[in-house]
């Protein structure tokens, strides 16, 4: 089985992506990695979770002062390491600063900071991951 790891960077910019060095450990073969800029234009992406269909769910905070958090779903159907488009908003109006996105069975859990108050939101996706 051939193993290839793709390191994807969200909202990191190509200057940052080109400054990453892979290697230094003899067990790591840098030629087995490819660095791509997966998605751009995201304001404060704080948490990511791979979904069962291979898409990536990203928790995005729009700012630090009272703006709600959003969950955006990205796909890479041609497997080139770059998102197919700007993503699909799957849930909005989550409490402020998103700090984590996790999946537990059929549930998606988000952790947010709502002005110093931690909030855990539990979401149940529809039959299609884009359904809210």
XYZ file of N, CA and C in Angstrom:
396
model
N 0.849 -1.178 0.000
C 0.000 0.000 0.000
C 0.895 1.241 0.000
N 0.629 2.147 -0.875
C 1.399 3.372 -0.976
C 0.773 4.421 -0.074
N 1.581 5.008 0.763
C 1.075 6.026 1.682
C 1.587 7.385 1.249
N 0.673 8.311 1.085
C 1.034 9.678 0.746
C 0.297 10.595 1.699
N 1.020 11.479 2.317
C 0.396 12.456 3.207
C 0.359 13.794 2.494
N -0.764 14.443 2.553
C -0.899 15.782 1.998
C -1.119 16.728 3.157
N -0.227 17.665 3.305
C -0.360 18.661 4.349
C -1.149 19.815 3.759
N -2.317 20.079 4.309
C -3.168 21.150 3.809
C -3.169 22.296 4.803
N -3.041 23.483 4.299
C -3.024 24.665 5.142
C -4.260 25.498 4.847
N -4.933 25.930 5.895
C -6.111 26.770 5.744
C -5.742 28.210 6.040
N -6.056 29.069 5.117
C -5.863 30.509 5.285
C -4.456 30.849 5.709
N -3.477 30.115 5.216
C -2.117 30.324 5.677
C -1.296 31.152 4.711
N -1.707 31.291 3.512
C -0.947 32.055 2.552
C 0.236 31.267 2.023
N 0.578 31.501 0.758
C 1.632 30.715 0.135
C 3.003 31.019 0.718
N 3.248 32.222 1.241
C 4.544 32.520 1.853
C 4.768 31.632 3.066
N 3.734 31.456 3.862
C 3.844 30.577 5.028
C 4.024 29.133 4.595
N 3.255 28.716 3.597
C 3.334 27.332 3.122
C 4.721 27.018 2.599
N 5.354 27.962 1.919
C 6.676 27.696 1.366
C 7.758 27.713 2.431
N 7.457 28.219 3.629
C 8.466 28.276 4.685
C 8.481 27.036 5.566
N 7.576 26.093 5.330
C 7.518 24.884 6.142
C 8.560 23.897 5.652
N 9.348 23.379 6.576
C 10.352 22.370 6.243
C 9.872 21.018 6.751
N 9.911 20.020 5.892
C 9.535 18.669 6.280
C 10.803 17.845 6.335
N 11.000 17.171 7.407
C 12.179 16.329 7.526
C 12.911 16.594 8.819
N 14.171 16.213 8.848
C 14.960 16.363 10.055
C 14.985 15.095 10.880
N 14.015 14.246 10.687
C 13.946 12.955 11.356
C 14.199 11.901 10.282
N 15.133 10.992 10.498
C 15.448 10.014 9.454
C 14.273 9.121 9.065
N 13.240 9.062 9.901
C 12.054 8.260 9.572
C 11.104 8.987 8.632
N 11.336 10.287 8.412
C 10.456 11.096 7.573
C 11.099 11.289 6.206
N 10.375 10.918 5.167
C 10.837 11.094 3.792
C 10.106 12.299 3.197
N 10.781 13.466 3.088
C 10.114 14.673 2.588
C 9.498 14.507 1.203
N 10.014 13.601 0.385
C 9.454 13.424 -0.956
C 8.066 12.791 -0.919
N 7.650 12.292 0.233
C 6.329 11.677 0.369
C 5.262 12.695 0.772
N 5.650 13.945 0.935
C 4.727 15.005 1.337
C 4.582 16.018 0.211
N 3.403 16.623 0.156
C 3.149 17.708 -0.776
C 2.383 18.771 -0.009
N 2.857 19.974 -0.031
C 2.209 21.068 0.693
C 1.371 21.869 -0.293
N 0.091 22.022 0.036
C -0.801 22.822 -0.797
C -1.528 23.835 0.077
N -1.998 24.883 -0.541
C -2.872 25.840 0.128
C -4.289 25.363 -0.154
N -4.900 24.696 0.817
C -6.184 24.025 0.615
C -7.326 25.008 0.402
N -7.427 26.019 1.253
C -8.513 26.997 1.159
C -7.978 28.360 1.569
N -8.529 29.393 0.974
C -8.101 30.756 1.286
C -9.315 31.595 1.666
N -9.036 32.766 2.217
C -10.103 33.707 2.522
C -10.889 33.404 3.780
N -10.389 32.477 4.603
C -11.099 32.153 5.842
C -10.634 33.086 6.950
N -11.582 33.627 7.678
C -11.260 34.507 8.792
C -11.243 33.677 10.071
N -10.099 33.451 10.627
C -9.928 32.748 11.905
C -10.497 31.329 11.908
N -9.938 30.421 11.088
C -10.359 29.015 11.173
C -9.726 28.372 12.404
N -10.550 27.908 13.331
C -10.022 27.398 14.596
C -10.105 25.895 14.754
N -11.014 25.239 14.092
C -11.143 23.800 14.272
C -11.507 23.127 12.967
N -11.009 21.894 12.797
C -11.308 21.133 11.589
C -11.671 19.710 11.975
N -12.541 19.104 11.182
C -12.907 17.709 11.396
C -13.220 17.082 10.046
N -12.555 15.970 9.752
C -12.849 15.225 8.528
C -14.170 14.491 8.723
N -15.033 14.557 7.725
C -16.305 13.842 7.768
C -16.161 12.501 7.053
N -17.122 11.628 7.261
C -17.073 10.281 6.716
C -16.994 10.224 5.204
N -17.475 11.265 4.521
C -17.445 11.277 3.058
C -16.156 11.876 2.506
N -15.203 12.193 3.392
C -13.929 12.763 2.964
C -13.911 14.275 2.916
N -15.044 14.921 3.135
C -15.061 16.381 3.152
C -14.514 16.873 4.494
N -14.187 18.153 4.532
C -13.586 18.747 5.720
C -14.516 19.813 6.274
N -14.870 19.678 7.539
C -15.715 20.647 8.224
C -14.799 21.577 9.009
N -14.940 22.878 8.788
C -14.062 23.865 9.416
C -14.899 24.833 10.245
N -14.496 25.024 11.492
C -15.118 26.016 12.353
C -14.442 27.353 12.135
N -15.222 28.354 11.775
C -14.679 29.666 11.443
C -15.305 30.711 12.350
N -14.466 31.506 12.990
C -14.943 32.654 13.760
C -14.733 33.886 12.907
N -15.738 34.715 12.833
C -15.659 35.889 11.972
C -14.959 37.066 12.633
N -14.586 36.931 13.870
C -13.905 37.989 14.597
C -14.006 37.729 16.078
N -13.434 38.604 16.864
C -13.383 38.385 18.302
C -14.487 39.093 19.072
N -15.221 39.991 18.449
C -16.114 40.850 19.205
C -17.574 40.671 18.814
N -18.184 39.611 19.306
C -19.617 39.446 19.179
C -20.137 38.852 17.892
N -19.273 38.560 16.925
C -19.781 37.970 15.692
C -19.886 36.459 15.853
N -20.896 35.847 15.245
C -21.113 34.406 15.439
C -20.100 33.547 14.692
N -19.977 32.308 15.146
C -19.133 31.333 14.472
C -19.929 30.569 13.430
N -19.242 30.035 12.448
C -19.872 29.277 11.370
C -19.158 27.952 11.162
N -19.867 26.977 10.614
C -19.261 25.734 10.149
C -19.332 25.728 8.631
N -18.186 25.523 8.002
C -18.097 25.520 6.547
C -17.553 24.162 6.110
N -18.179 23.570 5.103
C -17.768 22.254 4.598
C -17.049 22.420 3.265
N -15.850 21.819 3.178
C -15.047 21.853 1.960
C -14.920 20.454 1.380
N -14.934 20.372 0.060
C -14.706 19.099 -0.619
C -13.486 19.224 -1.522
N -12.896 18.095 -1.817
C -11.778 18.004 -2.759
C -12.012 16.749 -3.595
N -12.986 16.813 -4.492
C -13.413 15.616 -5.218
C -12.376 15.101 -6.209
N -11.485 15.970 -6.687
C -10.457 15.500 -7.620
C -9.141 15.156 -6.909
N -9.127 15.289 -5.585
C -7.989 14.883 -4.742
C -6.670 15.559 -5.134
N -6.754 16.852 -5.486
C -5.532 17.574 -5.826
C -4.960 18.354 -4.646
N -5.587 18.227 -3.475
C -5.094 18.926 -2.292
C -5.573 20.355 -2.187
N -6.490 20.758 -3.066
C -7.040 22.115 -3.068
C -8.566 21.998 -3.052
N -9.207 22.769 -2.183
C -10.669 22.721 -2.076
C -11.314 23.028 -3.420
N -12.446 22.379 -3.682
C -13.158 22.554 -4.950
C -13.738 23.955 -5.121
N -13.935 24.663 -4.052
C -14.513 25.997 -4.133
C -14.445 26.668 -2.776
N -15.244 27.711 -2.585
C -15.177 28.480 -1.344
C -15.787 27.782 -0.139
N -16.340 26.608 -0.325
C -16.962 25.902 0.790
C -18.442 26.207 0.873
N -19.141 25.366 1.617
C -20.580 25.508 1.802
C -20.867 25.772 3.271
N -21.559 26.854 3.548
C -21.958 27.148 4.917
C -22.992 26.111 5.345
N -22.676 25.324 6.377
C -23.612 24.285 6.811
C -24.300 24.632 8.123
N -23.715 25.524 8.897
C -24.366 25.964 10.129
C -23.798 27.320 10.499
N -24.653 28.213 10.937
C -24.200 29.552 11.313
C -24.771 29.928 12.667
N -24.327 31.056 13.144
C -24.809 31.628 14.393
C -24.407 30.814 15.620
N -23.244 30.173 15.552
C -22.696 29.507 16.735
C -22.067 30.561 17.633
N -21.974 30.290 18.928
C -21.398 31.286 19.830
C -19.988 31.694 19.426
N -19.767 32.925 19.238
C -18.509 33.635 19.016
C -17.310 32.840 18.532
N -16.293 32.746 19.376
C -14.993 32.223 18.968
C -14.986 30.699 19.027
N -14.958 30.066 17.863
C -14.911 28.607 17.796
C -13.493 28.151 18.112
N -13.371 27.197 19.001
C -12.045 26.703 19.358
C -11.824 25.254 18.959
N -12.892 24.512 18.677
C -12.724 23.108 18.335
C -13.964 22.582 17.621
N -13.732 21.656 16.693
C -14.813 20.942 16.011
C -14.459 19.465 16.074
N -15.380 18.646 16.543
C -15.143 17.202 16.651
C -16.389 16.442 16.229
N -16.179 15.210 15.850
C -17.281 14.328 15.489
C -17.323 13.181 16.485
N -18.513 12.832 16.927
C -18.722 11.695 17.829
C -19.908 10.919 17.278
N -19.629 9.854 16.550
C -20.708 9.109 15.908
C -21.404 9.979 14.883
N -22.707 10.142 15.031
C -23.486 10.965 14.108
C -23.534 12.436 14.510
N -22.898 12.781 15.591
C -22.967 14.151 16.100
C -21.723 14.947 15.733
N -21.908 16.247 15.572
C -20.796 17.182 15.428
C -20.835 18.075 16.651
N -19.715 18.164 17.347
C -19.629 18.983 18.553
C -18.682 20.144 18.307
N -19.086 21.319 18.734
C -18.218 22.484 18.630
C -18.011 23.065 20.020
N -16.830 23.576 20.230
C -16.505 24.266 21.477
C -16.277 25.720 21.116
N -16.901 26.604 21.862
C -16.797 28.036 21.598
C -16.559 28.777 22.897
N -16.023 29.966 22.757
C -15.887 30.874 23.888
C -16.837 32.027 23.622
N -17.828 32.172 24.470
C -18.833 33.207 24.299
C -18.619 34.274 25.364
N -17.619 35.117 25.153
C -17.332 36.183 26.107
C -16.882 35.666 27.460
N -15.994 34.672 27.463
C -15.496 34.113 28.713
C -16.294 32.931 29.222
N -17.404 32.633 28.576
C -18.238 31.493 28.954
C -18.060 30.377 27.926
N -17.506 29.232 28.325
C -17.365 28.141 27.366
C -18.729 27.559 26.995
N -18.899 27.258 25.712
C -20.159 26.713 25.213
C -19.851 25.498 24.346
N -20.506 24.376 24.625
C -20.419 23.201 23.766
C -21.744 23.092 23.020
N -21.673 23.108 21.696
C -22.871 22.957 20.864
C -22.858 21.563 20.265
N -24.000 20.897 20.289
C -24.137 19.551 19.736
C -25.067 19.636 18.532
N -24.567 19.231 17.369
C -25.321 19.323 16.122
C -25.491 17.931 15.536
N -26.628 17.694 14.949
C -26.881 16.412 14.285
C -27.082 16.712 12.797
N -26.113 16.296 11.958
C -26.256 16.552 10.519
C -27.435 15.789 9.933
N -27.942 16.308 8.811
C -28.990 15.604 8.084
C -28.399 14.463 7.278
N -29.205 13.862 6.409
C -28.749 12.741 5.585
C -27.588 13.149 4.693
N -27.586 14.406 4.271
C -26.506 14.961 3.470
C -25.724 15.896 4.387
N -24.382 15.809 4.446
C -23.637 16.670 5.368
C -23.876 18.156 5.175
N -24.407 18.584 4.024
C -24.683 20.008 3.850
C -26.032 20.406 4.426
N -26.860 19.431 4.807
C -28.170 19.741 5.394
C -27.989 20.198 6.828
N -28.759 21.198 7.247
C -28.667 21.663 8.635
C -29.981 21.438 9.337
